[in-house]
Tab-separated table of N, CA and C in Angstrom:
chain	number	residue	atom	x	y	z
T	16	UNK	N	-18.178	7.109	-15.426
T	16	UNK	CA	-16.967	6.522	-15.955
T	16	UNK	C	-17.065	4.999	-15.803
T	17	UNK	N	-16.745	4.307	-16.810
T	17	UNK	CA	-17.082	2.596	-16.741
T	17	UNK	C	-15.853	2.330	-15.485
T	18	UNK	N	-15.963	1.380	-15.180
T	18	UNK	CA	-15.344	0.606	-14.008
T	18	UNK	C	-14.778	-0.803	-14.533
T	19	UNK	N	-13.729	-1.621	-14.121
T	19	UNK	CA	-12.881	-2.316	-14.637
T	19	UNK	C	-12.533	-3.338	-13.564
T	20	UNK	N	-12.414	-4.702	-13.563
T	20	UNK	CA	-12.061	-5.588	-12.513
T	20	UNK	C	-11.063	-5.819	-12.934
T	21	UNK	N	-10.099	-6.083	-11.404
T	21	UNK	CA	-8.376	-6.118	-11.534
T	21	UNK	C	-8.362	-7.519	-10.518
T	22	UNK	N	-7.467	-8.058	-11.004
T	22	UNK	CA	-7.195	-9.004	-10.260
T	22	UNK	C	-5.587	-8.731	-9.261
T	23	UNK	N	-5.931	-9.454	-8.334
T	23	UNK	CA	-4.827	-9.080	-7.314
T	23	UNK	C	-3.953	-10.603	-6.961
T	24	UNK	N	-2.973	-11.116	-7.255
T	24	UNK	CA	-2.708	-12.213	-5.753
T	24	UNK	C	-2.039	-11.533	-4.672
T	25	UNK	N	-2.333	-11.753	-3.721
T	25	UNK	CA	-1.547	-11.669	-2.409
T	25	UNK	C	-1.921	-13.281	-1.421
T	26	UNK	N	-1.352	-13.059	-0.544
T	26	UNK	CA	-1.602	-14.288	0.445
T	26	UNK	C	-2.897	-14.203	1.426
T	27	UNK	N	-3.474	-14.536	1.829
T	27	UNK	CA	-5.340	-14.829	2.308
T	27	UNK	C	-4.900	-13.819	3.586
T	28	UNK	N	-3.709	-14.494	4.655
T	28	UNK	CA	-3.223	-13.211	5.846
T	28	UNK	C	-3.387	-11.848	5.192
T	29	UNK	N	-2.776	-12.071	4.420
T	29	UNK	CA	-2.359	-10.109	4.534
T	29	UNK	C	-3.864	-9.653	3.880
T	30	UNK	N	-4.761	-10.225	2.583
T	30	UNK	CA	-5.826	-10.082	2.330
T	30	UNK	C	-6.599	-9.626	3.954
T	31	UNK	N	-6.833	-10.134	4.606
T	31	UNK	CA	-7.858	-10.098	5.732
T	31	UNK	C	-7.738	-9.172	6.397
T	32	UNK	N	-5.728	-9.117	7.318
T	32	UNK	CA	-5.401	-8.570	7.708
T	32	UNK	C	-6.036	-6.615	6.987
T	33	UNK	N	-5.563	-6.905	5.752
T	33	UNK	CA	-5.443	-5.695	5.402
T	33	UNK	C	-7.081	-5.171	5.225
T	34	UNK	N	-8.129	-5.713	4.838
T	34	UNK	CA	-9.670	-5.325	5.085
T	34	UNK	C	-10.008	-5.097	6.230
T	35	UNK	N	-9.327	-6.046	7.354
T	35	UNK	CA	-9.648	-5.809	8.769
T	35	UNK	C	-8.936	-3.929	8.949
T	36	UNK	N	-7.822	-3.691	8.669
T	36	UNK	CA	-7.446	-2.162	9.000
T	36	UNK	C	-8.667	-1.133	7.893
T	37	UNK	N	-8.686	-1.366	6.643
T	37	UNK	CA	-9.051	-0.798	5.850
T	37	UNK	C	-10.753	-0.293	6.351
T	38	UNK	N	-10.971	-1.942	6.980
T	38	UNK	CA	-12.865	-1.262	8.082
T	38	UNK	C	-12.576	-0.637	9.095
T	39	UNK	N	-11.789	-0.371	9.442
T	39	UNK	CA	-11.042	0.481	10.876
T	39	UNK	C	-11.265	1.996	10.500
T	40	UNK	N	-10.321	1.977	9.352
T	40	UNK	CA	-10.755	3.306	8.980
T	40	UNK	C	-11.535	3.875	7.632
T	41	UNK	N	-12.777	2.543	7.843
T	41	UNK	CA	-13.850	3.424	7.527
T	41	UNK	C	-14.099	3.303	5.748
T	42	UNK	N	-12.879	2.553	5.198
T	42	UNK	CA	-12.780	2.303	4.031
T	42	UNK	C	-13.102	0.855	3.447
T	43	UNK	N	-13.484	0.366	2.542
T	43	UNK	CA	-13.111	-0.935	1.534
T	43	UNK	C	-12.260	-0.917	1.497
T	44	UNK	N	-11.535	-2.453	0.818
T	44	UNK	CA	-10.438	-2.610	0.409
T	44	UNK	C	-10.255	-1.795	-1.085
T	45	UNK	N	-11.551	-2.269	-1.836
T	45	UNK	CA	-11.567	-1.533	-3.169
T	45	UNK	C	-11.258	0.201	-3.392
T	46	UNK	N	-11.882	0.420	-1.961
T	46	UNK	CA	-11.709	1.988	-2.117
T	46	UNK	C	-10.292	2.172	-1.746
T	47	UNK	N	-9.784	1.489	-1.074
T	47	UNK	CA	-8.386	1.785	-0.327
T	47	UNK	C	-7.012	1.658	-1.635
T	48	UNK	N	-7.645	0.701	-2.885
T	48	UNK	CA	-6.813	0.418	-3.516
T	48	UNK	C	-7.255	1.672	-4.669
T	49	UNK	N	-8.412	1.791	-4.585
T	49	UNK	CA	-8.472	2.807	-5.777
T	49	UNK	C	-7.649	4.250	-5.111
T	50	UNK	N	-7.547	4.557	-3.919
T	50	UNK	CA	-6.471	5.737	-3.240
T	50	UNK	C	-5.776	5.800	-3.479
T	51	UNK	N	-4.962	4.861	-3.634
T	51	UNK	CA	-3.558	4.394	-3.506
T	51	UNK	C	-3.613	4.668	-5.464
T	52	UNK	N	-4.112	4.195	-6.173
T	52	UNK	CA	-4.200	3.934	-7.407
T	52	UNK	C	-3.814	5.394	-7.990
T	53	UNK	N	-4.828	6.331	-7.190
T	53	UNK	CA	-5.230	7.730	-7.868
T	53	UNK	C	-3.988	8.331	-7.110
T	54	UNK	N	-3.261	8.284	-6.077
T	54	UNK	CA	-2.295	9.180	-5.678
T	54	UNK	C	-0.988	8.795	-5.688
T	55	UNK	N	-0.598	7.729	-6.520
T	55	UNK	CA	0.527	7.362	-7.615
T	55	UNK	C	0.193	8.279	-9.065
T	56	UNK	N	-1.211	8.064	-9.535
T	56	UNK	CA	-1.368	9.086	-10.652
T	56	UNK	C	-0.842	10.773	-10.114
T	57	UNK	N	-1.696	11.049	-9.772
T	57	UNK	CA	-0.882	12.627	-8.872
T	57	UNK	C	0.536	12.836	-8.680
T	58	UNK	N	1.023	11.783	-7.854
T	58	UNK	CA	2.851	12.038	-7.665
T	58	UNK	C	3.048	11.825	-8.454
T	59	UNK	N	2.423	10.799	-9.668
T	59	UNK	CA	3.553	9.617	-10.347
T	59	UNK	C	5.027	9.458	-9.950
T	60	UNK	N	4.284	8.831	-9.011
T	60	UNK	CA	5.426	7.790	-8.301
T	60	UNK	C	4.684	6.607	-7.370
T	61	UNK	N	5.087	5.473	-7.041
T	61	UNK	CA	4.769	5.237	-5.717
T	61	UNK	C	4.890	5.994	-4.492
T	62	UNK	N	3.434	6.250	-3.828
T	62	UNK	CA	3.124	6.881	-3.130
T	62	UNK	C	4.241	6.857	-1.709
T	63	UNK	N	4.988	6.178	-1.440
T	63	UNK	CA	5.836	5.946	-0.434
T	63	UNK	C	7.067	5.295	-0.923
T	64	UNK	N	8.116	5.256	-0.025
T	64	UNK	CA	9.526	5.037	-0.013
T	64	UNK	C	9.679	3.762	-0.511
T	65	UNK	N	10.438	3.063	-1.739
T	65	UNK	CA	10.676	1.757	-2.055
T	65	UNK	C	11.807	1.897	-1.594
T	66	UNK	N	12.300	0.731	-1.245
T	66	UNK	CA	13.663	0.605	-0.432
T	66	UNK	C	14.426	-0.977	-0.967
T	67	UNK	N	15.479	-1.475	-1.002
T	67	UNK	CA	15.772	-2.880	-1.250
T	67	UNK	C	16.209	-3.435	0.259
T	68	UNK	N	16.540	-2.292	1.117
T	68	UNK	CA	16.634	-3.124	2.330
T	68	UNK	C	15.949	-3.336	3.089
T	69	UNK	N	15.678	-3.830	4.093
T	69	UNK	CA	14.630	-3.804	5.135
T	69	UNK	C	14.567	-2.674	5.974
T	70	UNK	N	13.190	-2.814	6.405
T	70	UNK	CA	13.222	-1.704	7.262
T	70	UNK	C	13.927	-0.974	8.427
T	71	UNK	N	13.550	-2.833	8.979
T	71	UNK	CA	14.404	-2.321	10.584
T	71	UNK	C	15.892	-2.137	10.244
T	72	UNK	N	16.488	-2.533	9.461
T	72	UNK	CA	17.982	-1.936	8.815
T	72	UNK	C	17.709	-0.481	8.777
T	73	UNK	N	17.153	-0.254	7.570
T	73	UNK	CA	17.080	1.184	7.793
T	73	UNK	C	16.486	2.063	9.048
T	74	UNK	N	16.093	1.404	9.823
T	74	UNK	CA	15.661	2.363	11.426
T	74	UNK	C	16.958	2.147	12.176
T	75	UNK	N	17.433	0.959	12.260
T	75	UNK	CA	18.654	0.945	12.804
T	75	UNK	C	19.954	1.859	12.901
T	76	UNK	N	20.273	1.956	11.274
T	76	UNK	CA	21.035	2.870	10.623
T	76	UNK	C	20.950	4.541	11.203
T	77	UNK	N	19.723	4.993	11.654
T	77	UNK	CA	19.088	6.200	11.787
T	77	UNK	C	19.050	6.403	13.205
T	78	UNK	N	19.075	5.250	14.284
T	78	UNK	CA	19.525	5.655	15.312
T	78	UNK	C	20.978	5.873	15.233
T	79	UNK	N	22.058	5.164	15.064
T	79	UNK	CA	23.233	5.405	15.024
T	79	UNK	C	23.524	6.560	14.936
T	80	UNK	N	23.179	7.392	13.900
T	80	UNK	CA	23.865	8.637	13.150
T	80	UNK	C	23.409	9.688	14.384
């Protein structure tokens, strides 16, 4: 299957940051994004929770109750 270059911006931190976890476990970044790529195709959806609030709001909220 031909292969395709994508361009990304993010900020150089989170770039590094995020290759530094991605060699942790054992992955590329490329492979990590093609995962993520292929298991939005499968759910079609984003693979995890979009939210407009923040997180720790929402953890907050969840101790309360």
């Amino acid at each position: 299957m031909e292969t395709v270059n994508v361009t990304v911006r993010t900020e150089g931190q989170t770039r590094d940051d995020a290759a530094k976890l991605f060699s942790e476990l054992g992955v590329s970044t490329t492979q990590a994004i093609n995962m993520f790529l292929k298991q939005a195709l499968r759910e079609q959806r984003i693979p995890f929770e979009v939210s407009a609030r923040p997180a720790l709001e929402r953890g907050s909220e969840s101790m309360e109750k």
